[in-house]
């Protein structure tokens, strides 16, 4: 750049010296302006040389540089106005030229800042997202539900390729977790009685903070409004001071840690109003996200559509424990629908009202959370974002899992093991490891009972999205569903009450949990207590030996304890959408007149594993293709046959657009070519080997490199004509 001509000794002083007030410019406009230009130019020279050396200037430095340039522009403009007002003729033209030069420098600084904060990148992300979503909807991966009736926000239908991708992801999930860990899989009802969700705390606490448009009553999620405001300011307002930008970044970092009062104060401080009407907003207040229903015709039995699948596992813990031979640790898993009445659904599949969850509950001795297979994942290194980095405004850092556990950043080996297994699951699905991080919950995000919680977050065009939660929930859930056990001693009660024994026993067994625990406390402190038996119409004295009261717990090796629970919870829709974005790219057609859309799905999750194309309309080729299709079906390989008369290149492009990894072109009755989607390379294979080769590739037994070494390469007579 031209600014590199300035001497290095100018740099240090220029970085520390702020522009002088405008009053110094009026008497000596040319000299002062020249000095200011040298100072500001040297600063830009420093940024440029730093960038050339490989260290790009920070956003804070760019904002500060822009602020200095803008101050210089304002000061020089004042000087020009002063000269003109004084009627001076000498120096006016030169001062105007200096002002123009300063404005050019300020514009350049603004463009550099804009590029750094991603304002232009935001537009590019939006354009990319729209291309992806349009392709997904046009190819029927998913579409809005009930769209002929104008649809309902937060509800989506999966079409044929979307169903296939989802089914393949779930099959791999079962293989990677359920089979690998010998988990016990269950399937529980979606409708859940109120008593279960009261015990778990969902009825009281399963809420998001909501604000209302005070005039129209339209509801918004409070934290989303604050998040959108801060992000919009950071990306689009180039006049923000470095201090204000740092404040917005801090708010974003601790957003989930803000109390209702703090959230409301920020909304008021920043003057945030209803997005649609610009009307004032109410103070934030909690809104319960569960869909309420009634069980049975009377409407007296209250129920809810389950907001998670986990409670079905917890209430069945006793039976699962006995099924497992009364041994710990063990894990139970469930895949199923969950329902949340989101305040303002948005972002497509990322925030919906009905969705598929895959959850694991790993039950472990609270005094021994080591894991025998932790060594298998200990050496994994990936982006981790512990709470200390979040609160200090730093970024996620590459960290070895073994180091995170040994330092106590991750609470224990079992939690660390599942973090590692989640990382392997997501990256093998096709998630870009450079756009995957594990973020630790901030203190106010974590439930009071949790020992440690991490989210696997995936970056997409919407930002960083929580897709998997991995939490050490301690023993809270099992304690919440522990069963009250009252065991009357019929022998002692018979001796004391003789013919009235039955009525006393029935009264004891009918006690509520509170009554029973109050009696237990009284018996332990005094040895006896008065107890009213309504059927007798009087109080009786119950002694300690007449009844045993307690909460059911597990007994192992004669030590009584309630197991802790480590819970990985997977939002399948979010993972699949991020996979769509990470897999999508475009490439030019052979004529370079258009861009072709491609999904680079790994074979394990691709909706269709291969296509079969007769090269030309020919009965011999058509018959061979039909035989090949039968063999693929017998091998369990999903496929489609395309016998249309369009060019082979167009048929390749059409299947690349839905992510089919392999295409079989039939150009003889004995041999065919197999084409790999991303490299567009082809190999020649005997027709009787095709099914076994494709099966090896789609099941991961062989790679394309293995196959290309084994079989001769091939360039068709027409090649790819996309």
XYZ file of C-alpha atoms in Angstrom:
722
model
C 0.000 0.000 0.000
C 1.104 3.616 -0.565
C 1.161 4.234 3.192
C 4.149 1.922 3.612
C 6.409 4.780 2.458
C 6.303 6.460 5.874
C 9.208 6.022 8.241
C 8.878 3.356 11.001
C 9.765 5.840 13.769
C 6.409 7.550 13.222
C 4.502 4.431 14.213
C 4.948 4.330 17.987
C 3.950 7.928 18.550
C 0.984 7.691 16.215
C -0.501 4.792 18.157
C -0.474 6.644 21.453
C -1.288 10.168 20.286
C -4.915 11.221 19.872
C -5.833 13.942 17.350
C -5.643 17.455 18.770
C -8.766 19.565 19.292
C -10.072 21.501 16.311
C -9.047 24.856 17.740
C -5.407 24.077 16.912
C -6.284 23.546 13.273
C -7.785 26.927 12.494
C -4.585 29.009 12.760
C -2.416 26.465 10.917
C -4.729 24.268 8.867
C -2.140 22.919 6.451
C 0.572 22.056 8.947
C -1.803 20.524 11.471
C -3.647 18.550 8.817
C -0.382 17.264 7.394
C 0.792 16.160 10.826
C -2.541 14.485 11.495
C -2.427 12.677 8.159
C 1.084 11.442 8.904
C -0.044 10.159 12.290
C -3.151 8.422 10.978
C -1.374 7.080 7.922
C 1.372 5.637 10.080
C -1.258 3.858 12.162
C -2.756 2.305 9.042
C 0.779 1.446 7.921
C 1.272 -0.428 11.184
C -1.999 -2.328 10.703
C -1.053 -3.170 7.146
C 2.413 -4.395 8.042
C 1.027 -6.425 10.943
C -1.480 -8.006 8.612
C 1.231 -8.765 6.072
C 3.263 -10.387 8.815
C 0.327 -12.726 9.508
C -1.260 -10.973 12.511
C -4.482 -9.277 11.432
C -5.402 -6.182 13.465
C -7.996 -6.781 16.138
C -11.506 -5.423 15.860
C -10.784 -3.131 18.804
C -7.732 -1.657 17.032
C -9.740 -1.132 13.851
C -12.562 0.595 15.730
C -10.078 2.827 17.518
C -8.348 3.685 14.239
C -11.671 4.565 12.609
C -12.636 6.727 15.589
C -9.318 8.617 15.297
C -9.825 9.183 11.589
C -13.380 10.363 12.093
C -12.240 12.754 14.813
C -9.609 14.087 12.417
C -12.251 14.531 9.703
C -14.516 16.434 12.094
C -11.648 18.636 13.285
C -10.498 19.429 9.753
C -14.080 20.191 8.715
C -14.288 22.699 11.594
C -11.027 24.239 10.407
C -12.352 24.623 6.864
C -15.547 26.236 8.161
C -13.497 28.622 10.342
C -11.341 29.674 7.403
C -14.360 30.305 5.211
C -16.160 32.211 7.973
C -13.125 34.457 8.509
C -13.100 35.381 4.818
C -9.527 34.168 4.399
C -8.619 33.236 0.843
C -5.162 31.843 1.390
C -5.066 28.186 2.386
C -8.764 27.369 1.912
C -8.251 25.193 -1.163
C -5.422 23.305 0.503
C -7.511 22.778 3.660
C -10.377 21.400 1.559
C -7.994 19.010 -0.196
C -6.690 17.866 3.177
C -10.276 17.262 4.322
C -10.981 15.168 1.223
C -7.860 13.096 1.868
C -8.877 12.504 5.485
C -12.351 11.399 4.358
C -10.773 8.900 1.954
C -8.667 7.503 4.808
C -11.733 7.293 7.073
C -13.651 5.472 4.330
C -10.826 2.962 3.937
C -10.731 2.404 7.695
C -14.518 1.893 7.717
C -14.265 -0.707 4.971
C -11.541 -2.579 6.849
C -13.656 -2.605 9.998
C -16.739 -3.678 8.055
C -14.850 -6.630 6.621
C -13.520 -7.583 10.072
C -16.885 -7.524 11.888
C -18.553 -9.475 9.105
C -21.172 -7.008 7.968
C -20.421 -7.957 4.390
C -19.981 -11.536 5.573
C -23.431 -11.395 7.133
C -24.956 -10.648 3.756
C -22.966 -13.502 2.240
C -24.137 -15.859 4.999
C -27.722 -14.823 4.411
C -27.351 -15.422 0.674
C -25.765 -18.827 1.265
C -28.483 -19.774 3.768
C -31.211 -18.808 1.322
C -29.593 -20.914 -1.388
C -29.384 -23.905 0.962
C -32.965 -23.542 2.222
C -34.348 -23.053 -1.284
C -32.555 -26.214 -2.425
C -33.755 -28.186 0.603
C -37.374 -27.145 0.099
C -37.292 -27.561 -3.696
C -35.834 -31.061 -3.325
C -38.353 -31.824 -0.550
C -35.880 -32.441 2.262
C -38.320 -30.506 4.456
C -41.150 -28.023 4.009
C -43.381 -25.965 6.339
C -46.286 -28.016 7.717
C -49.845 -27.285 6.607
C -48.608 -24.740 4.079
C -51.809 -24.959 1.973
C -53.478 -23.459 5.071
C -50.710 -20.827 5.412
C -48.770 -23.016 7.852
C -48.042 -22.786 11.582
C -44.781 -21.329 12.856
C -42.398 -23.894 14.290
C -43.825 -26.994 12.571
C -42.158 -28.746 9.606
C -42.676 -31.871 7.488
C -39.742 -33.998 6.340
C -40.003 -35.135 2.713
C -38.521 -38.366 1.283
C -34.820 -37.346 1.226
C -35.161 -35.583 4.590
C -36.742 -38.679 6.144
C -33.908 -40.791 4.742
C -31.215 -38.484 6.167
C -32.950 -38.427 9.551
C -33.334 -42.212 9.556
C -29.655 -42.668 8.675
C -28.524 -40.235 11.400
C -30.625 -42.116 13.972
C -29.288 -45.479 12.769
C -25.735 -44.221 13.170
C -26.625 -42.799 16.613
C -27.863 -46.220 17.720
C -24.741 -47.875 16.365
C -22.360 -45.304 17.866
C -23.958 -45.113 21.309
C -26.561 -47.816 22.050
C -24.633 -50.756 20.563
C -21.169 -49.507 21.523
C -22.133 -48.975 25.180
C -24.667 -51.838 25.520
C -27.363 -49.337 26.460
C -30.930 -50.299 27.363
C -33.316 -48.645 24.891
C -36.877 -47.789 25.922
C -39.851 -46.124 24.242
C -42.228 -44.191 26.515
C -45.469 -42.232 25.866
C -45.451 -38.600 24.736
C -48.373 -37.723 27.045
C -47.116 -37.398 30.622
C -49.228 -37.045 33.799
C -48.836 -33.773 35.664
C -47.598 -35.495 38.833
C -44.466 -36.721 37.011
C -43.558 -33.276 35.686
C -44.338 -31.650 39.035
C -41.863 -33.982 40.693
C -39.205 -33.240 38.045
C -39.702 -29.473 38.421
C -40.957 -28.841 34.888
C -44.373 -27.530 35.916
C -42.779 -24.823 38.041
C -39.517 -24.056 36.258
C -39.618 -25.050 32.570
C -39.854 -21.470 31.356
C -38.362 -18.852 29.056
C -38.507 -15.120 29.707
C -41.062 -13.343 27.555
C -41.887 -9.701 26.841
C -45.061 -8.331 25.262
C -45.765 -5.456 22.936
C -47.689 -3.244 25.363
C -50.172 -2.151 22.684
C -50.728 -5.198 20.460
C -49.940 -8.000 22.937
C -47.517 -9.698 20.518
C -45.047 -11.870 22.438
C -41.291 -12.038 22.007
C -38.557 -14.007 23.714
C -36.652 -11.432 25.752
C -33.133 -12.811 25.399
C -33.537 -13.120 21.621
C -34.395 -9.420 21.320
C -31.322 -8.429 23.326
C -29.098 -10.844 21.389
C -30.335 -9.566 18.016
C -29.859 -5.949 19.084
C -26.251 -6.477 20.199
C -25.290 -8.531 17.138
C -26.897 -6.004 14.793
C -25.016 -3.133 16.427
C -21.686 -4.959 16.297
C -22.078 -5.927 12.642
C -23.625 -2.772 11.217
C -22.789 0.221 13.418
C -19.231 1.145 12.504
C -19.327 4.237 14.717
C -19.374 2.215 17.934
C -16.496 3.062 20.234
C -14.238 0.148 21.208
C -15.607 0.376 24.749
C -19.244 0.150 23.613
C -18.406 -2.740 21.268
C -16.708 -4.549 24.154
C -19.804 -4.014 26.310
C -22.081 -5.541 23.648
C -19.732 -8.507 23.327
C -19.746 -8.996 27.083
C -23.559 -8.968 27.115
C -23.617 -11.626 24.384
C -21.123 -13.751 26.314
C -23.149 -13.703 29.551
C -26.630 -13.479 28.007
C -27.748 -16.829 29.420
C -26.464 -15.785 32.821
C -28.678 -12.679 33.137
C -31.500 -12.656 35.686
C -34.971 -11.398 34.658
C -34.237 -8.081 36.322
C -30.868 -7.692 34.565
C -32.371 -8.679 31.220
C -35.171 -6.138 31.634
C -32.689 -3.449 32.644
C -30.600 -4.023 29.515
C -33.657 -3.916 27.253
C -34.644 -0.609 28.841
C -31.094 0.794 28.782
C -30.660 0.058 25.068
C -34.112 1.333 24.169
C -35.165 -1.981 22.596
C -38.751 -1.926 21.333
C -41.104 -4.342 19.575
C -39.485 -5.226 16.213
C -42.693 -5.022 14.189
C -44.449 -1.982 15.675
C -41.689 -0.118 17.570
C -44.049 -0.045 20.560
C -42.684 -0.248 24.127
C -42.236 -3.674 25.720
C -43.327 -5.076 29.059
C -40.860 -6.233 31.688
C -39.664 -9.836 31.133
C -41.700 -12.537 32.844
C -41.577 -16.382 32.750
C -43.697 -18.370 30.286
C -44.024 -22.156 30.732
C -43.139 -23.910 27.481
C -45.125 -27.133 27.982
C -48.260 -27.984 25.996
C -50.993 -28.809 28.526
C -53.685 -31.380 27.812
C -56.145 -33.555 29.724
C -56.126 -37.317 30.057
C -59.509 -39.024 29.798
C -62.978 -37.640 29.022
C -63.617 -35.880 32.326
C -60.789 -33.377 31.905
C -59.901 -33.803 35.564
C -56.587 -35.576 34.983
C -54.070 -32.972 33.815
C -51.256 -34.012 31.510
C -48.598 -32.445 29.317
C -46.945 -33.311 26.039
C -43.476 -34.252 27.231
C -40.846 -31.516 26.830
C -38.069 -34.124 26.947
C -37.824 -37.912 26.823
C -35.656 -38.290 29.915
C -38.406 -38.533 32.549
C -39.693 -41.769 31.032
C -36.304 -43.308 31.762
C -36.088 -41.937 35.297
C -39.473 -43.249 36.406
C -38.515 -46.697 35.068
C -35.118 -46.704 36.759
C -36.001 -49.416 39.292
C -37.145 -51.863 36.622
C -34.174 -51.099 34.382
C -31.812 -51.537 37.332
C -33.192 -54.993 38.046
C -33.207 -55.854 34.336
C -29.506 -55.006 34.299
C -28.821 -57.469 37.123
C -28.710 -54.757 39.807
C -25.325 -53.587 38.505
C -23.942 -50.084 38.035
C -22.942 -48.266 35.954
C -25.436 -48.730 33.129
C -27.091 -46.493 30.554
C -30.606 -46.239 29.141
C -31.485 -44.501 25.876
C -34.621 -43.233 24.192
C -35.456 -41.650 20.834
C -38.769 -39.877 20.512
C -40.783 -36.744 19.900
C -40.732 -33.834 22.348
C -42.893 -30.715 22.405
C -42.196 -27.145 23.472
C -44.547 -24.218 22.967
C -41.817 -21.833 21.801
C -42.568 -18.147 22.285
C -41.320 -17.088 18.861
C -40.214 -20.007 16.666
C -37.724 -18.997 14.001
C -34.622 -20.131 12.156
C -36.258 -23.070 10.405
C -35.454 -26.452 11.952
C -33.389 -24.836 14.709
C -36.291 -23.661 16.856
C -39.489 -25.649 16.439
C -42.447 -26.729 18.550
C -42.254 -30.456 17.864
C -38.925 -32.198 17.376
C -37.032 -35.456 17.777
C -34.771 -35.966 20.770
C -32.275 -38.757 21.325
C -31.322 -38.910 24.994
C -29.028 -41.048 27.112
C -29.131 -41.401 30.890
C -25.928 -42.971 32.189
C -26.311 -44.023 35.840
C -23.106 -44.079 37.846
C -21.893 -44.334 41.438
C -21.587 -40.709 42.680
C -18.346 -41.608 44.477
C -16.699 -43.165 41.423
C -17.192 -41.312 38.144
C -14.165 -42.781 36.436
C -14.759 -44.493 33.082
C -12.859 -47.569 31.870
C -12.967 -46.384 28.226
C -11.929 -42.779 28.839
C -8.469 -43.651 27.521
C -10.066 -44.201 24.088
C -10.980 -40.505 23.810
C -8.398 -38.884 26.110
C -6.111 -37.748 23.274
C -8.847 -36.024 21.271
C -8.203 -32.313 20.789
C -10.963 -29.899 19.856
C -12.332 -26.427 20.576
C -13.426 -26.018 24.194
C -15.013 -22.893 25.647
C -14.949 -23.079 29.464
C -16.776 -20.457 31.481
C -13.546 -18.625 32.380
C -12.886 -17.813 28.710
C -16.498 -16.731 28.199
C -16.540 -14.366 31.158
C -13.212 -12.817 30.140
C -14.409 -12.219 26.575
C -11.912 -14.636 24.999
C -12.551 -17.228 22.287
C -12.703 -21.015 22.439
C -9.330 -22.761 22.400
C -8.059 -26.104 21.150
C -7.766 -28.311 24.227
C -6.908 -31.945 24.803
C -9.722 -33.757 26.560
C -7.337 -35.479 28.982
C -5.971 -32.086 30.022
C -9.475 -30.640 30.531
C -10.423 -33.546 32.827
C -7.139 -33.617 34.747
C -7.360 -29.882 35.468
C -10.976 -30.168 36.603
C -12.313 -28.016 33.763
C -14.497 -31.027 32.940
C -15.839 -32.376 36.221
C -15.118 -36.100 35.811
C -14.025 -38.879 33.450
C -17.523 -40.145 32.664
C -18.668 -36.690 31.592
C -15.423 -36.284 29.622
C -15.891 -39.666 27.950
C -19.306 -38.709 26.628
C -18.016 -35.314 25.455
C -15.392 -37.195 23.430
C -17.924 -39.657 22.032
C -20.230 -36.796 21.024
C -17.323 -35.127 19.203
C -16.602 -38.320 17.261
C -20.293 -38.813 16.444
C -20.740 -35.316 15.042
C -17.535 -35.224 13.023
C -18.199 -38.658 11.504
C -21.636 -37.444 10.469
C -19.970 -34.708 8.435
C -19.865 -31.741 10.826
C -16.822 -29.547 10.182
C -14.565 -29.906 13.232
C -13.348 -26.300 12.868
C -16.970 -25.127 13.313
C -17.694 -27.303 16.360
C -16.990 -26.295 19.943
C -17.937 -27.463 23.437
C -19.161 -24.593 25.631
C -19.447 -24.909 29.393
C -22.605 -23.549 31.014
C -22.268 -20.324 32.968
C -23.246 -20.464 36.650
C -26.747 -19.054 36.175
C -27.437 -21.427 33.250
C -26.816 -24.529 35.307
C -29.507 -26.087 37.430
C -28.722 -25.921 41.128
C -28.331 -29.699 41.283
C -25.964 -30.062 38.296
C -22.284 -30.828 38.826
C -21.189 -29.691 35.344
C -22.833 -29.022 31.966
C -21.437 -28.591 28.433
C -23.105 -27.912 25.113
C -21.824 -29.101 21.755
C -22.350 -25.992 19.632
C -22.137 -26.006 15.846
C -21.542 -22.848 13.826
C -23.863 -22.240 10.898
C -25.237 -19.169 9.104
C -27.296 -18.352 12.229
C -24.215 -18.336 14.465
C -23.266 -20.872 17.136
C -26.163 -23.264 17.767
C -26.535 -25.613 20.745
C -27.143 -29.078 19.275
C -26.164 -31.477 22.079
C -26.276 -30.952 25.825
C -23.989 -33.098 28.008
C -24.781 -32.693 31.691
C -23.801 -34.313 34.960
C -27.198 -33.974 36.656
C -25.963 -35.555 39.915
C -28.754 -37.513 41.649
C -31.526 -34.914 41.290
C -33.801 -36.774 38.872
C -33.797 -40.070 40.716
C -34.337 -38.354 44.050
C -37.260 -36.417 42.554
C -38.914 -39.689 41.536
C -37.886 -41.710 44.620
C -40.773 -43.728 45.968
C -42.176 -43.294 49.475
C -42.093 -46.622 51.331
C -44.307 -47.124 54.442
C -44.059 -50.556 56.055
C -46.390 -51.027 59.087
C -45.401 -53.743 61.572
C -48.637 -55.720 61.706
C -47.423 -57.772 64.637
C -46.740 -54.773 66.897
C -49.879 -52.961 65.718
C -51.956 -56.110 66.377
C -50.671 -56.356 69.926
C -51.396 -52.653 70.547
C -54.736 -52.223 68.768
C -56.094 -55.786 68.454
C -59.361 -55.608 66.442
C -58.639 -52.057 65.248
C -55.312 -53.098 63.710
C -56.615 -53.092 60.100
C -57.945 -49.518 60.328
C -54.656 -48.243 61.783
C -52.620 -50.027 59.061
C -54.815 -48.539 56.313
C -54.488 -45.053 57.810
C -50.689 -45.351 57.978
C -50.432 -46.553 54.367
C -52.657 -43.694 53.176
C -50.367 -40.956 54.524
C -49.095 -38.314 52.118
C -45.345 -37.914 51.696
C -45.319 -34.840 53.939
C -47.329 -36.564 56.692
C -45.102 -39.628 56.518
C -41.849 -37.654 56.675
C -43.189 -35.554 59.578
C -44.049 -38.784 61.433
C -40.606 -40.204 60.646
C -38.930 -37.096 62.102
C -41.099 -37.237 65.240
C -40.440 -40.947 65.785
C -36.698 -40.468 65.375
C -36.596 -37.560 67.851
C -39.188 -38.686 70.447
C -39.721 -42.405 69.843
C -43.505 -41.979 69.556
C -46.145 -39.614 68.140
C -49.888 -39.055 68.120
C -51.660 -40.119 64.911
C -55.256 -39.441 63.950
C -57.185 -42.431 62.565
C -60.340 -41.005 61.011
C -62.152 -44.339 60.839
C -61.696 -44.708 64.590
C -62.568 -41.089 65.247
C -59.661 -40.568 67.589
C -55.896 -40.178 67.932
C -53.686 -43.165 68.692
C -50.071 -43.360 69.813
C -47.635 -44.790 67.253
C -44.223 -45.929 68.472
C -41.045 -46.282 66.465
C -41.233 -50.073 66.243
C -44.782 -50.012 64.810
C -43.856 -48.534 61.376
C -40.876 -48.085 59.052
C -40.827 -45.005 56.766
C -38.278 -44.126 54.092
C -37.569 -43.183 50.487
C -36.588 -46.070 48.246
C -32.909 -46.126 47.271
C -30.550 -48.624 45.637
C -28.490 -51.086 47.619
C -25.168 -52.237 46.185
C -22.549 -54.111 48.199
C -24.489 -53.093 51.299
C -23.875 -49.359 50.635
C -27.019 -47.297 50.210
C -26.799 -44.455 47.661
C -28.724 -42.721 44.902
C -26.885 -42.969 41.540
C -25.736 -39.870 39.701
C -26.821 -39.324 36.104
C -24.729 -38.146 33.156
C -27.058 -37.105 30.341
C -26.150 -36.446 26.703
C -29.239 -35.021 24.953
C -29.275 -34.646 21.145
C -31.539 -32.300 19.187
C -31.753 -34.224 15.909
C -33.342 -31.424 13.868
C -30.603 -28.963 14.784
C -27.833 -31.439 14.032
C -29.402 -32.289 10.663
C -29.828 -28.641 9.655
C -26.187 -27.857 10.532
C -25.175 -30.948 8.564
C -27.113 -29.597 5.571
C -25.180 -26.312 5.714
C -21.778 -27.913 6.350
C -22.301 -30.342 3.465
C -23.445 -27.778 0.915
C -21.237 -26.253 -1.757
C -21.472 -25.090 -5.376
C -19.267 -25.767 -8.357
C -19.367 -24.515 -11.933
C -20.924 -26.538 -14.703
C -18.646 -27.716 -17.480
C -19.699 -24.756 -19.596
C -19.151 -22.492 -16.529
C -22.433 -20.784 -17.357
C -24.099 -21.795 -14.086
C -23.299 -22.897 -10.548
C -24.380 -26.400 -9.561
C -25.508 -27.218 -6.016
C -23.938 -30.210 -4.260
C -24.433 -31.807 -0.834
C -21.292 -33.688 0.196
C -23.068 -36.031 2.642
C -20.863 -38.864 3.924
C -22.194 -42.162 2.547
C -23.378 -43.198 5.999
C -26.016 -40.428 6.098
C -26.693 -39.826 2.390
C -30.442 -40.187 1.661
C -29.790 -42.396 -1.382
C -26.559 -44.360 -1.650
C -26.290 -44.647 -5.407
C -28.033 -44.000 -8.711
C -28.147 -46.266 -11.752
C -28.005 -44.647 -15.192
C -28.218 -46.461 -18.523
C -25.869 -44.347 -20.641
C -28.325 -44.115 -23.538
C -31.851 -45.309 -24.296
C -31.084 -48.927 -25.117
C -33.029 -52.074 -24.220
C -29.852 -54.005 -23.389
C -28.669 -51.281 -21.015
C -32.153 -50.928 -19.492
C -32.324 -54.674 -18.790
C -28.854 -54.654 -17.222
C -29.860 -51.684 -15.048
C -32.941 -53.555 -13.796
C -30.871 -56.599 -12.858
C -28.403 -54.329 -11.075
C -31.242 -52.630 -9.200
C -32.477 -55.983 -7.891
C -29.004 -56.835 -6.624
C -28.714 -53.465 -4.867
C -32.123 -53.976 -3.247
C -31.122 -57.450 -2.050
C -27.974 -55.917 -0.522
C -30.055 -53.292 1.333
C -28.656 -50.356 -0.644
C -31.028 -47.480 -1.362
C -30.889 -46.408 -4.996
C -32.807 -44.836 -7.854
C -32.809 -45.584 -11.583
C -32.898 -42.691 -14.006
C -33.741 -43.766 -17.554
C -34.704 -40.315 -18.801
C -33.252 -39.221 -22.085
C -31.345 -36.211 -20.746
C -27.548 -36.134 -20.880
C -25.585 -38.219 -18.397
C -23.977 -35.038 -17.048
C -27.359 -33.523 -16.267
C -28.374 -36.702 -14.487
C -25.178 -36.574 -12.427
C -25.904 -32.967 -11.475
C -29.478 -33.806 -10.509
C -28.388 -36.498 -8.045
C -25.398 -34.490 -6.756
C -27.966 -31.920 -5.662
C -29.541 -34.394 -3.229
C -26.172 -35.694 -2.038
C -26.051 -39.147 -3.692
C -22.405 -40.210 -3.233
C -22.097 -42.774 -6.057
C -23.475 -43.080 -9.582
C -23.401 -46.296 -11.598
C -23.451 -45.770 -15.362
C -24.469 -48.818 -17.391
C -22.762 -48.760 -20.768
C -22.467 -52.506 -21.399
C -24.046 -55.762 -20.241
C -20.912 -56.906 -18.393
C -19.133 -53.820 -16.996
C -20.176 -50.454 -15.602
C -18.536 -47.294 -14.277
C -18.911 -46.085 -10.701
C -18.527 -42.313 -10.220
C -17.707 -40.627 -6.927
C -19.675 -37.415 -6.366
C -17.097 -34.932 -5.077
C -13.995 -35.889 -7.056
C -16.069 -36.913 -10.109
C -13.565 -39.742 -10.596
C -14.777 -42.992 -12.175
C -13.649 -46.608 -12.002
C -14.531 -49.582 -14.153
C -16.188 -52.482 -12.287
C -17.720 -55.790 -13.359
C -21.503 -55.649 -13.179
C -21.632 -58.597 -10.766
C -19.347 -56.748 -8.306
C -21.252 -53.470 -8.172
C -23.511 -54.272 -5.209
C -20.624 -55.484 -3.035
C -18.409 -52.491 -3.948
C -21.139 -49.933 -3.184
C -21.987 -51.736 0.063
C -18.341 -51.592 1.157
C -18.230 -47.873 0.399
C -21.526 -46.944 2.072
C -20.833 -48.977 5.216
C -17.329 -47.544 5.592
C -15.513 -50.844 5.051
C -13.604 -49.295 2.130
C -12.816 -45.741 1.064
C -12.959 -44.350 -2.451
C -9.146 -44.320 -2.414
C -9.172 -48.069 -1.704
C -11.565 -48.699 -4.586
C -9.667 -46.467 -7.023
C -6.488 -48.449 -6.341
C -8.273 -51.768 -6.758
C -10.133 -51.023 -10.009
C -9.001 -49.297 -13.218
C -9.878 -45.629 -13.604
C -12.205 -44.623 -16.385
C -13.039 -41.506 -18.373
C -16.344 -41.941 -20.132
C -16.813 -40.996 -23.746
C -18.673 -37.866 -22.655
C -17.287 -37.338 -19.165
C -19.164 -35.067 -16.770
C -21.293 -32.713 -18.780
C -22.686 -30.744 -15.829
